[in-house]
């Protein structure tokens, strides 16, 4: 900060601007430094470790640069980790499965979330805030505990099986827990609020006279819905879908607690490589591949958010 | 106008049933006498008593609370700076970098954030000897990094809707930028800061994956302890814990809702 001079109202404009610029500099620099150090820099480290070899020791990866005996500085880049990802079908399957699960779960969230958001815009105004609060409330309670709740419902002697057995609809318990079905259910359940909120935000801003105009011109309600409501809510659809899809691709807790041994997802593979196999280079290579996969949707989301802020 | 509002409303009801059925079942079975969570054997509050005697869970809850408070406070400061810079400063060098680094943590999978933070801490310890080992400090830093992004977004959306003429008037009358910020802007965005603090607090209290990566021996957070006990099987104590959490959150949201409705009524 420059030394504060007297602040008479009749201060020359350029001096005021100059001081503002300096003050602004300090405001922007602090978060930039923090995020640059703790969020930006780690990605360079990830990229570096993904190109090294696993060694026994701490930290368990090799140096890229080393001095050879004849005084030559050697740079050794190890691409074997990435080749492993490509060749071992475990990783490729996990990637494809993650994308499939995330995409399907996003679609189901949209199918459940859209009518909910639309319904909230149609109720009395005094009811809207409480209804929105009810959507947000589960999001404020522990993610882990909400997933845990499904274990009690889905397991062999759980709520659903007991109910169905009691009603005589089935003779023996259905295998619901540790299946792909449970993974879909868990992800849809956990991420549904992220779909409803952006949808509600765009739908509530919609001008209702447009629907009246469509009706006046002889448009049936269903066709007005497809031709007016849906296109106008496209920003909410895109934002909600990205908010569900991107984190769901790398989800760990849901496949770990609700999924079976077959429901491989890449977040769980990364976790296993890191914690169980202690293979940091392969774990970081998985992270690099996952980032490469997500960079387009993340940038898309960012562009979108900027546009929304300006609007 | 809409021909079949009943269809939309029944889907709405279905959505809420889906959201709340698991939570209700958690609460109901926390009062179950039997250890088998899903077989009803009579009403009992014994799991709440045994929860209060579970030192491991209570200790972890205390660790988590301290991290969450530190995290929320730091995240509000840094997030407010970031949000203000993004909305009020027009174009400046580093703006797009800041915007990207604020937006990306919102959607970035936890496993990547956790792995990235841990590797940074390991590299830093090798290079400059800090942070020595991992524990509450490293968990807090990792949490601040992603939760400040949420605060920044909340502050941003509040500032965008704020009429700049008040700030401009103060500036015209000779108030220095910092003074304008503390006297005019801050009181106006206070509700957003409160919301941001609570969100950052909850995000930290809720996080399993990032904490698992960045934690060290002796610093187990509540989600980490819950996770390891859930992996061993369902336990009614966890149900009791969950019910208490749901109760606290409901209370908080009801209070926030009442305050918001009062404010809206005052504004009218």
Coordinates of C-alpha atoms in Angstrom, one line a residue:
Chain A
X1 CA 0.0 0.0 0.0
X2 CA 1.3 3.5 -0.8
X3 CA 1.5 5.9 2.1
X4 CA -2.0 7.3 2.5
X5 CA -2.0 10.9 1.6
X6 CA -4.8 13.3 2.5
X7 CA -8.1 12.2 1.0
X8 CA -9.7 15.4 -0.1
X9 CA -12.7 15.0 -2.4
X10 CA -11.0 17.0 -5.1
X11 CA -8.3 14.5 -5.6
X12 CA -6.9 14.2 -9.2
X13 CA -8.6 11.2 -10.8
X14 CA -5.4 9.5 -12.0
X15 CA -3.9 9.5 -8.5
X16 CA -7.0 7.8 -7.2
X17 CA -6.9 5.3 -10.0
X18 CA -3.3 4.6 -9.3
X19 CA -3.9 3.9 -5.6
X20 CA -6.9 1.7 -6.5
X21 CA -4.7 -0.3 -8.8
X22 CA -2.1 -1.0 -6.1
X23 CA -4.7 -1.9 -3.6
X24 CA -6.3 -4.2 -6.1
X25 CA -2.9 -5.9 -6.7
X26 CA -2.7 -7.0 -3.1
X27 CA -6.3 -8.3 -3.0
X28 CA -5.8 -10.5 -6.1
X29 CA -2.3 -11.6 -5.3
X30 CA -3.1 -13.4 -2.0
X31 CA -5.7 -15.9 -3.4
X32 CA -3.6 -16.3 -6.6
X33 CA -0.5 -17.3 -4.6
X34 CA -2.5 -19.6 -2.4
X35 CA -4.2 -21.4 -5.3
X36 CA -1.1 -21.3 -7.4
X37 CA 0.9 -23.0 -4.7
X38 CA -1.6 -25.5 -3.3
X39 CA -3.8 -26.1 -6.4
X40 CA -1.7 -25.3 -9.5
X41 CA 1.7 -26.5 -8.6
X42 CA 0.7 -30.0 -7.4
X43 CA -0.4 -30.8 -11.0
X44 CA 3.1 -30.3 -12.2
X45 CA 4.3 -32.6 -9.4
X46 CA 1.7 -35.2 -10.5
X47 CA 2.9 -35.0 -14.1
X48 CA 6.6 -35.3 -12.9
X49 CA 6.0 -38.4 -10.7
X50 CA 3.9 -40.1 -13.4
X51 CA 7.1 -40.2 -15.5
X52 CA 9.3 -41.8 -12.8
X53 CA 9.8 -45.4 -11.7
X54 CA 8.7 -46.9 -8.5
X55 CA 11.5 -47.5 -6.0
X56 CA 11.6 -48.7 -2.5
X57 CA 12.2 -45.8 -0.2
X58 CA 10.7 -42.5 0.8
X59 CA 9.3 -41.0 -1.3
X60 CA 8.8 -44.1 -3.4
X61 CA 9.7 -42.8 -6.8
X62 CA 12.9 -42.3 -8.8
X63 CA 14.5 -38.9 -9.7
X64 CA 14.1 -37.8 -13.3
X65 CA 17.5 -36.1 -13.3
X66 CA 20.7 -38.0 -12.3
X67 CA 24.4 -37.7 -12.8
X68 CA 26.0 -40.4 -14.8
X69 CA 29.6 -41.6 -14.0
X70 CA 31.1 -39.6 -16.9
X71 CA 29.7 -36.3 -15.6
X72 CA 26.7 -36.3 -17.9
X73 CA 23.4 -35.1 -16.6
X74 CA 20.8 -37.7 -17.5
X75 CA 17.1 -37.1 -17.9
X76 CA 15.2 -40.4 -17.6
X77 CA 11.5 -40.3 -18.5
X78 CA 9.6 -43.4 -17.8
X79 CA 6.6 -43.9 -20.0
X80 CA 6.0 -47.4 -18.8
X81 CA 3.2 -46.3 -16.4
X82 CA 1.2 -44.9 -19.2
X83 CA 1.8 -47.9 -21.4
X84 CA 0.6 -50.0 -18.5
X85 CA -2.6 -48.0 -18.4
X86 CA -3.1 -48.7 -22.1
X87 CA -2.1 -52.3 -22.1
X88 CA -3.6 -53.7 -18.9
X89 CA -7.3 -54.0 -19.5
X90 CA -8.0 -53.3 -15.8
X91 CA -7.4 -49.6 -16.2
X92 CA -9.1 -49.2 -19.6
X93 CA -12.1 -51.1 -18.3
X94 CA -12.2 -49.0 -15.2
X95 CA -12.1 -45.8 -17.3
X96 CA -14.8 -46.9 -19.6
X97 CA -17.0 -48.1 -16.8
X98 CA -16.5 -44.8 -14.9
X99 CA -17.6 -42.8 -17.9
X100 CA -20.6 -45.1 -18.5
X101 CA -21.7 -45.0 -14.8
X102 CA -21.2 -41.2 -14.6
X103 CA -23.1 -40.6 -17.9
X104 CA -26.0 -42.8 -16.9
X105 CA -26.3 -41.4 -13.4
X106 CA -26.3 -37.9 -14.8
X107 CA -29.1 -38.8 -17.2
X108 CA -31.1 -40.3 -14.3
X109 CA -30.5 -37.3 -12.1
X110 CA -31.8 -35.1 -15.0
X111 CA -34.9 -37.2 -15.3
X112 CA -35.6 -37.0 -11.6
X113 CA -34.3 -33.5 -11.0
X114 CA -36.1 -31.7 -13.9
X115 CA -39.6 -32.4 -12.8
X116 CA -38.6 -31.5 -9.2
X117 CA -37.2 -28.2 -10.2
X118 CA -40.2 -27.5 -12.5
X119 CA -42.5 -28.5 -9.7
X120 CA -40.9 -26.1 -7.2
X121 CA -41.3 -23.2 -9.6
X122 CA -45.1 -24.0 -9.9
X123 CA -46.0 -24.0 -6.2
X124 CA -47.1 -21.0 -4.2
X125 CA -44.3 -18.5 -3.7
X126 CA -44.3 -18.9 0.1
X127 CA -43.7 -22.7 -0.3
X128 CA -40.7 -22.3 -2.7
X129 CA -38.0 -21.4 -0.1
X130 CA -39.0 -24.3 2.2
X131 CA -39.0 -26.8 -0.7
X132 CA -35.6 -25.6 -1.9
X133 CA -34.3 -25.9 1.7
X134 CA -35.6 -29.5 1.7
X135 CA -33.5 -30.2 -1.4
X136 CA -30.4 -28.6 0.1
X137 CA -30.7 -30.3 3.6
X138 CA -29.5 -33.7 2.6
X139 CA -26.5 -32.1 0.9
X140 CA -25.6 -30.5 4.3
X141 CA -25.7 -33.8 6.1
X142 CA -22.7 -36.1 5.7
X143 CA -22.1 -37.7 2.3
X144 CA -20.6 -40.8 3.9
X145 CA -23.6 -41.3 6.2
X146 CA -26.1 -40.9 3.4
X147 CA -24.3 -43.6 1.4
X148 CA -24.1 -45.7 4.6
X149 CA -27.9 -45.4 4.9
X150 CA -28.3 -47.3 1.7
X151 CA -26.3 -50.2 3.0
X152 CA -28.9 -50.8 5.7
X153 CA -31.6 -50.6 3.0
X154 CA -30.1 -52.7 0.3
X155 CA -28.3 -55.5 2.1
X156 CA -29.4 -59.1 2.3
X157 CA -31.4 -58.7 5.5
X158 CA -32.0 -55.1 4.8
X159 CA -35.1 -53.0 4.6
X160 CA -36.1 -53.8 1.0
X161 CA -35.5 -57.5 1.3
X162 CA -37.3 -57.7 4.6
X163 CA -40.3 -55.9 3.1
X164 CA -40.4 -58.0 0.0
X165 CA -40.0 -61.2 2.0
X166 CA -42.7 -60.1 4.4
X167 CA -45.1 -59.4 1.6
X168 CA -44.4 -62.8 0.1
X169 CA -43.2 -61.3 -3.2
X170 CA -39.9 -63.1 -3.1
X171 CA -38.8 -66.3 -1.5
X172 CA -35.1 -65.5 -0.9
X173 CA -33.3 -62.2 -0.5
X174 CA -32.3 -60.3 -3.7
X175 CA -28.7 -59.4 -4.1
X176 CA -29.0 -55.6 -4.2
X177 CA -25.9 -54.5 -2.3
X178 CA -22.5 -54.7 -4.0
X179 CA -24.0 -54.5 -7.5
X180 CA -23.8 -52.0 -10.3
X181 CA -27.4 -51.1 -9.5
X182 CA -26.4 -50.0 -6.0
X183 CA -23.6 -47.8 -7.5
X184 CA -26.0 -46.1 -9.8
X185 CA -28.5 -45.6 -7.0
X186 CA -25.8 -44.2 -4.6
X187 CA -24.4 -41.7 -7.2
X188 CA -27.9 -40.5 -8.3
X189 CA -28.9 -40.1 -4.6
X190 CA -25.7 -38.3 -3.6
X191 CA -25.6 -35.9 -6.5
X192 CA -29.3 -35.1 -7.1
X193 CA -29.3 -31.8 -5.2
X194 CA -26.5 -30.6 -7.6
X195 CA -28.8 -31.1 -10.5
X196 CA -32.0 -29.6 -9.0
X197 CA -30.4 -26.3 -7.8
X198 CA -29.0 -25.0 -11.1
X199 CA -32.2 -26.2 -12.9
X200 CA -34.4 -24.3 -10.5
X201 CA -32.2 -21.2 -10.9
X202 CA -32.8 -21.1 -14.7
X203 CA -36.4 -22.2 -14.6
X204 CA -37.4 -19.7 -12.0
X205 CA -36.0 -16.9 -14.1
X206 CA -38.1 -18.0 -17.1
X207 CA -40.7 -15.5 -18.3
X208 CA -44.1 -17.2 -18.0
X209 CA -45.7 -15.0 -20.7
X210 CA -43.7 -17.0 -23.2
X211 CA -45.7 -20.1 -22.4
X212 CA -49.0 -18.1 -22.5
X213 CA -48.0 -16.8 -25.9
X214 CA -47.3 -20.3 -27.1
X215 CA -50.7 -21.5 -25.8
X216 CA -52.4 -18.5 -27.5
X217 CA -50.8 -19.5 -30.7
X218 CA -52.3 -23.0 -30.4
X219 CA -49.3 -24.8 -29.0
X220 CA -50.2 -27.8 -26.8
X221 CA -48.7 -27.9 -23.3
X222 CA -46.4 -30.8 -24.0
X223 CA -45.1 -29.3 -27.2
X224 CA -44.7 -25.9 -25.5
X225 CA -42.7 -27.7 -22.9
X226 CA -40.3 -29.1 -25.5
X227 CA -40.2 -26.0 -27.6
X228 CA -40.1 -23.3 -25.0
X229 CA -39.3 -24.5 -21.5
X230 CA -36.6 -27.0 -22.3
X231 CA -34.5 -24.7 -24.7
X232 CA -34.7 -21.9 -22.2
X233 CA -33.5 -24.0 -19.4
X234 CA -30.6 -25.4 -21.4
X235 CA -28.0 -23.4 -19.3
X236 CA -29.3 -25.1 -16.1
X237 CA -29.3 -28.5 -17.8
X238 CA -25.7 -28.1 -18.9
X239 CA -24.5 -26.7 -15.5
X240 CA -26.3 -29.4 -13.5
X241 CA -25.1 -32.2 -15.8
X242 CA -21.5 -31.1 -15.4
X243 CA -21.8 -30.7 -11.7
X244 CA -23.0 -34.3 -11.5
X245 CA -20.9 -35.9 -14.3
X246 CA -17.4 -34.7 -13.6
X247 CA -17.2 -35.6 -9.9
X248 CA -19.1 -38.8 -10.5
X249 CA -16.4 -40.0 -12.9
X250 CA -13.8 -39.9 -10.1
X251 CA -16.1 -41.1 -7.4
X252 CA -14.5 -43.3 -4.7
X253 CA -16.8 -43.7 -1.7
X254 CA -19.9 -44.9 -3.6
X255 CA -18.3 -47.7 -5.6
X256 CA -16.2 -48.7 -2.6
X257 CA -19.1 -49.0 -0.1
X258 CA -22.0 -50.0 -2.4
X259 CA -20.2 -51.6 -5.4
X260 CA -19.1 -55.1 -5.8
X261 CA -15.7 -56.5 -6.8
X262 CA -16.8 -56.1 -10.5
X263 CA -17.9 -52.5 -10.4
X264 CA -14.5 -51.0 -11.1
X265 CA -14.3 -47.3 -11.2
X266 CA -11.2 -45.3 -11.8
X267 CA -11.3 -43.3 -8.5
X268 CA -11.2 -46.6 -6.7
X269 CA -8.4 -47.9 -8.8
X270 CA -6.4 -44.8 -8.1
X271 CA -7.0 -45.2 -4.4
X272 CA -6.0 -48.9 -4.4
X273 CA -2.8 -48.2 -6.4
X274 CA -1.9 -45.5 -3.9
X275 CA -2.9 -46.9 -0.5
X276 CA -2.8 -50.7 -1.1
X277 CA -0.1 -51.2 -3.7
X278 CA 1.9 -48.1 -2.7
X279 CA 2.7 -47.5 -6.4
X280 CA 2.8 -43.7 -6.6
X281 CA 4.0 -43.5 -10.2
X282 CA 1.1 -45.6 -11.5
X283 CA -1.4 -43.8 -9.2
X284 CA -0.2 -40.4 -10.6
X285 CA -0.4 -41.8 -14.2
X286 CA -4.0 -42.7 -13.5
X287 CA -4.6 -39.2 -12.2
X288 CA -3.0 -37.6 -15.3
X289 CA -5.2 -39.8 -17.6
X290 CA -8.3 -38.9 -15.5
X291 CA -7.4 -35.2 -15.7
X292 CA -6.9 -35.4 -19.5
X293 CA -10.3 -37.0 -19.7
X294 CA -12.0 -34.3 -17.6
X295 CA -10.2 -31.2 -18.9
X296 CA -12.8 -30.6 -21.6
X297 CA -15.8 -30.8 -19.3
X298 CA -14.0 -28.8 -16.6
X299 CA -13.1 -26.0 -19.0
X300 CA -16.7 -26.1 -20.4
X301 CA -18.0 -25.7 -16.9
X302 CA -15.7 -22.8 -16.3
X303 CA -16.7 -21.0 -19.5
X304 CA -20.2 -21.5 -18.6
X305 CA -19.9 -20.2 -15.1
X306 CA -18.2 -17.0 -16.4
X307 CA -21.0 -16.5 -18.9
X308 CA -23.6 -16.9 -16.2
X309 CA -21.7 -14.4 -14.0
X310 CA -21.8 -11.8 -16.7
X311 CA -25.4 -12.4 -17.6
Chain B
X1 CA -52.5 -23.3 -17.6
X2 CA -50.4 -26.4 -17.5
X3 CA -52.9 -29.3 -18.3
X4 CA -51.4 -31.8 -15.9
X5 CA -49.9 -30.2 -12.9
X6 CA -50.6 -33.3 -11.0
X7 CA -48.0 -35.2 -13.0
X8 CA -45.3 -32.7 -12.1
X9 CA -46.4 -32.7 -8.5
X10 CA -46.4 -36.4 -8.1
X11 CA -42.9 -36.5 -9.6
X12 CA -41.9 -33.8 -7.1
X13 CA -43.3 -35.9 -4.2
X14 CA -41.4 -38.9 -5.6
X15 CA -38.2 -36.9 -5.6
X16 CA -38.6 -35.9 -2.0
X17 CA -39.5 -39.4 -0.9
X18 CA -36.3 -40.6 -2.6
X19 CA -34.2 -38.0 -0.9
X20 CA -35.6 -38.6 2.5
X21 CA -36.4 -42.3 2.8
X22 CA -32.8 -43.3 3.6
X23 CA -32.4 -40.5 6.2
X24 CA -35.7 -41.4 7.9
X25 CA -34.7 -45.1 8.0
X26 CA -31.3 -44.1 9.6
X27 CA -33.1 -42.1 12.3
X28 CA -35.7 -44.8 13.0
X29 CA -33.1 -47.6 13.4
X30 CA -30.9 -45.5 15.6
X31 CA -33.6 -46.1 18.3
X32 CA -33.6 -49.8 17.7
X33 CA -32.8 -52.1 20.6
X34 CA -31.2 -54.8 18.4
X35 CA -27.6 -54.6 17.2
X36 CA -28.9 -55.9 13.9
X37 CA -29.7 -52.6 12.4
X38 CA -32.6 -53.8 10.3
X39 CA -34.5 -56.0 12.6
X40 CA -36.8 -54.0 14.9
X41 CA -36.5 -55.2 18.5
X42 CA -38.1 -52.4 20.5
X43 CA -37.4 -48.8 21.3
X44 CA -34.1 -47.9 23.0
X45 CA -31.7 -45.0 23.4
X46 CA -28.8 -47.2 24.3
X47 CA -26.8 -46.5 21.1
X48 CA -26.8 -42.8 22.0
X49 CA -25.4 -43.6 25.4
X50 CA -22.7 -45.9 23.9
X51 CA -21.9 -43.3 21.3
X52 CA -21.2 -40.8 24.1
X53 CA -18.7 -43.3 25.6
X54 CA -17.0 -44.1 22.3
X55 CA -13.7 -42.2 22.9
X56 CA -12.4 -42.9 19.4
X57 CA -15.4 -41.3 17.7
X58 CA -15.5 -38.4 20.1
X59 CA -11.8 -37.7 19.7
X60 CA -12.1 -37.8 15.9
X61 CA -15.1 -35.5 16.1
X62 CA -13.1 -33.0 18.1
X63 CA -10.2 -33.1 15.5
X64 CA -12.7 -32.6 12.7
X65 CA -14.4 -29.7 14.4
X66 CA -11.1 -27.9 15.0
X67 CA -10.1 -28.4 11.3
X68 CA -13.5 -27.3 10.1
X69 CA -13.5 -24.1 12.1
X70 CA -9.9 -23.2 11.0
X71 CA -10.8 -24.1 7.4
X72 CA -14.0 -22.1 7.3
X73 CA -12.4 -19.0 8.7
X74 CA -9.4 -19.1 6.3
X75 CA -11.6 -20.0 3.4
X76 CA -13.9 -17.0 4.0
X77 CA -11.0 -14.6 4.0
X78 CA -9.3 -16.0 0.9
X79 CA -12.5 -16.7 -0.9
X80 CA -13.8 -13.1 -0.3
X81 CA -10.5 -11.7 -1.7
X82 CA -10.8 -14.0 -4.7
X83 CA -14.5 -13.2 -5.3
X84 CA -14.0 -9.5 -4.9
X85 CA -11.0 -9.5 -7.3
X86 CA -13.0 -11.5 -9.9
X87 CA -16.1 -9.3 -9.8
X88 CA -14.8 -5.8 -9.1
X89 CA -11.5 -5.5 -10.8
X90 CA -12.4 -5.8 -14.5
X91 CA -9.5 -7.3 -16.4
X92 CA -6.2 -7.7 -14.7
X93 CA -3.2 -9.9 -15.2
X94 CA -3.8 -13.4 -13.8
X95 CA -7.6 -13.0 -13.9
X96 CA -8.2 -16.0 -16.1
X97 CA -5.8 -18.1 -14.0
X98 CA -7.7 -17.1 -10.9
X99 CA -11.1 -17.7 -12.5
X100 CA -9.9 -21.2 -13.6
X101 CA -8.4 -22.1 -10.2
X102 CA -11.6 -21.0 -8.5
X103 CA -13.9 -22.9 -10.9
X104 CA -11.9 -26.1 -11.2
X105 CA -12.0 -27.3 -7.5
X106 CA -15.8 -27.2 -7.7
X107 CA -16.0 -30.2 -10.0
X108 CA -12.5 -31.8 -9.6
X109 CA -12.8 -35.4 -8.3
X110 CA -11.7 -35.7 -4.6
X111 CA -9.2 -38.4 -5.4
X112 CA -7.2 -36.0 -7.6
X113 CA -7.4 -33.1 -5.2
X114 CA -6.2 -35.4 -2.3
X115 CA -3.4 -37.0 -4.3
X116 CA -2.2 -33.6 -5.6
X117 CA -2.2 -32.1 -2.2
X118 CA -0.3 -35.0 -0.6
X119 CA 2.3 -35.1 -3.3
X120 CA 2.9 -31.3 -2.9
X121 CA 3.3 -31.7 0.9
X122 CA 5.8 -34.6 0.4
X123 CA 7.8 -32.5 -2.1
X124 CA 7.8 -29.5 0.1
X125 CA 8.9 -31.4 3.1
X126 CA 11.9 -32.7 1.0
X127 CA 12.8 -29.3 -0.2
X128 CA 12.2 -26.9 2.7
X129 CA 11.4 -29.2 5.6
X130 CA 7.9 -27.8 6.0
X131 CA 5.3 -29.1 6.7
X132 CA 7.1 -31.6 8.9
X133 CA 5.0 -34.8 8.7
X134 CA 1.3 -34.7 8.0
X135 CA -1.6 -34.1 10.3
X136 CA -4.2 -31.4 11.1
X137 CA -2.2 -28.6 9.4
X138 CA -1.9 -30.4 6.1
X139 CA -5.6 -31.4 6.2
X140 CA -6.6 -27.9 6.9
X141 CA -4.5 -26.5 4.0
X142 CA -5.9 -29.0 1.6
X143 CA -9.5 -28.2 2.8
X144 CA -9.0 -24.4 2.5
X145 CA -7.8 -24.9 -1.1
X146 CA -11.0 -26.4 -2.3
X147 CA -13.5 -24.7 0.1
X148 CA -12.3 -21.2 -0.7
X149 CA -13.4 -21.8 -4.2
X150 CA -17.0 -22.4 -3.0
X151 CA -16.8 -19.2 -0.8
X152 CA -15.5 -17.2 -3.8
X153 CA -18.4 -18.4 -5.9
X154 CA -21.0 -17.4 -3.3
X155 CA -19.3 -14.0 -2.8
X156 CA -19.1 -13.5 -6.6
X157 CA -22.8 -14.1 -7.1
X158 CA -23.6 -11.7 -4.3
X159 CA -21.3 -9.0 -5.5
X160 CA -22.6 -9.2 -9.1
X161 CA -26.1 -8.4 -7.8
X162 CA -24.8 -5.6 -5.6
X163 CA -25.4 -2.0 -6.8
X164 CA -21.9 -0.5 -7.2
X165 CA -23.2 3.1 -6.8
X166 CA -23.0 2.9 -3.0
X167 CA -19.3 2.1 -3.2
X168 CA -18.7 4.7 -5.9
X169 CA -20.4 7.3 -3.8
X170 CA -18.1 6.5 -0.9
X171 CA -15.1 6.6 -3.2
X172 CA -16.2 10.0 -4.6
X173 CA -16.4 11.3 -1.1
X174 CA -12.8 10.4 -0.6
X175 CA -13.0 7.1 1.3
X176 CA -10.0 4.9 0.6
X177 CA -10.6 1.6 -1.1
X178 CA -10.0 -0.5 2.0
X179 CA -12.3 1.7 4.0
X180 CA -15.0 1.4 1.4
X181 CA -14.6 -2.3 1.5
X182 CA -14.9 -2.6 5.3
X183 CA -17.5 0.0 5.8
X184 CA -19.8 -0.4 2.8
X185 CA -19.1 -3.6 0.9
X186 CA -18.6 -6.0 3.8
X187 CA -21.8 -5.3 5.7
X188 CA -23.7 -5.6 2.4
X189 CA -22.2 -9.0 1.6
X190 CA -22.3 -10.3 5.2
X191 CA -25.1 -12.9 4.6
X192 CA -23.0 -14.3 1.7
X193 CA -20.0 -14.5 4.0
X194 CA -22.0 -16.3 6.7
X195 CA -23.3 -18.8 4.1
X196 CA -19.8 -19.3 2.8
X197 CA -18.4 -19.9 6.3
X198 CA -21.1 -22.5 7.0
X199 CA -20.6 -24.2 3.6
X200 CA -16.8 -24.4 4.1
X201 CA -17.4 -25.7 7.6
X202 CA -19.7 -28.5 6.3
X203 CA -17.5 -29.4 3.4
X204 CA -14.5 -29.9 5.7
X205 CA -16.5 -31.8 8.3
X206 CA -17.8 -34.0 5.5
X207 CA -14.7 -34.8 3.6
X208 CA -13.3 -38.3 3.7
X209 CA -11.1 -38.7 0.6
X210 CA -8.9 -35.6 0.8
X211 CA -8.4 -36.0 4.5
X212 CA -7.3 -39.6 4.0
X213 CA -4.7 -38.6 1.6
X214 CA -3.3 -35.6 3.5
X215 CA -3.6 -37.0 7.1
X216 CA -0.9 -38.6 9.1
X217 CA -0.7 -40.8 12.1
X218 CA -2.6 -39.4 15.1
X219 CA -4.9 -37.1 13.1
X220 CA -8.0 -39.2 12.2
X221 CA -11.0 -37.1 11.3
X222 CA -14.6 -38.1 12.0
X223 CA -15.3 -39.3 8.4
X224 CA -12.1 -41.4 8.5
X225 CA -13.2 -43.2 11.7
X226 CA -16.8 -43.6 10.4
X227 CA -15.5 -45.0 7.1
X228 CA -13.4 -47.6 8.8
X229 CA -16.2 -48.7 11.1
X230 CA -18.7 -48.8 8.2
X231 CA -16.3 -51.0 6.2
X232 CA -16.5 -53.5 9.0
X233 CA -20.3 -53.5 8.9
X234 CA -23.3 -51.4 9.9
X235 CA -23.3 -50.3 13.5
X236 CA -26.2 -48.7 15.4
X237 CA -23.8 -46.2 16.9
X238 CA -23.2 -44.7 13.5
X239 CA -27.0 -44.4 13.1
X240 CA -27.1 -42.5 16.3
X241 CA -24.3 -40.2 15.2
X242 CA -26.0 -39.7 11.9
X243 CA -29.3 -38.8 13.6
X244 CA -27.6 -36.2 15.8
X245 CA -26.0 -34.7 12.7
X246 CA -29.2 -34.6 10.8
X247 CA -30.9 -33.0 13.8
X248 CA -28.3 -30.3 14.1
X249 CA -28.3 -29.5 10.4
X250 CA -32.1 -29.4 10.3
X251 CA -32.1 -27.0 13.3
X252 CA -29.5 -24.8 11.5
X253 CA -31.4 -24.7 8.2
X254 CA -34.8 -24.0 10.0
X255 CA -33.2 -21.0 11.8
X256 CA -31.5 -19.8 8.6
X257 CA -34.9 -20.2 6.8
X258 CA -36.8 -18.2 9.4
X259 CA -34.2 -15.4 9.3
X260 CA -34.3 -15.3 5.5
X261 CA -38.1 -15.1 5.5
X262 CA -38.1 -12.4 8.1
X263 CA -35.6 -10.4 6.0
X264 CA -37.7 -10.9 2.9
X265 CA -40.8 -9.7 4.8
X266 CA -38.8 -6.7 6.1
X267 CA -37.8 -5.8 2.6
X268 CA -41.4 -5.8 1.4

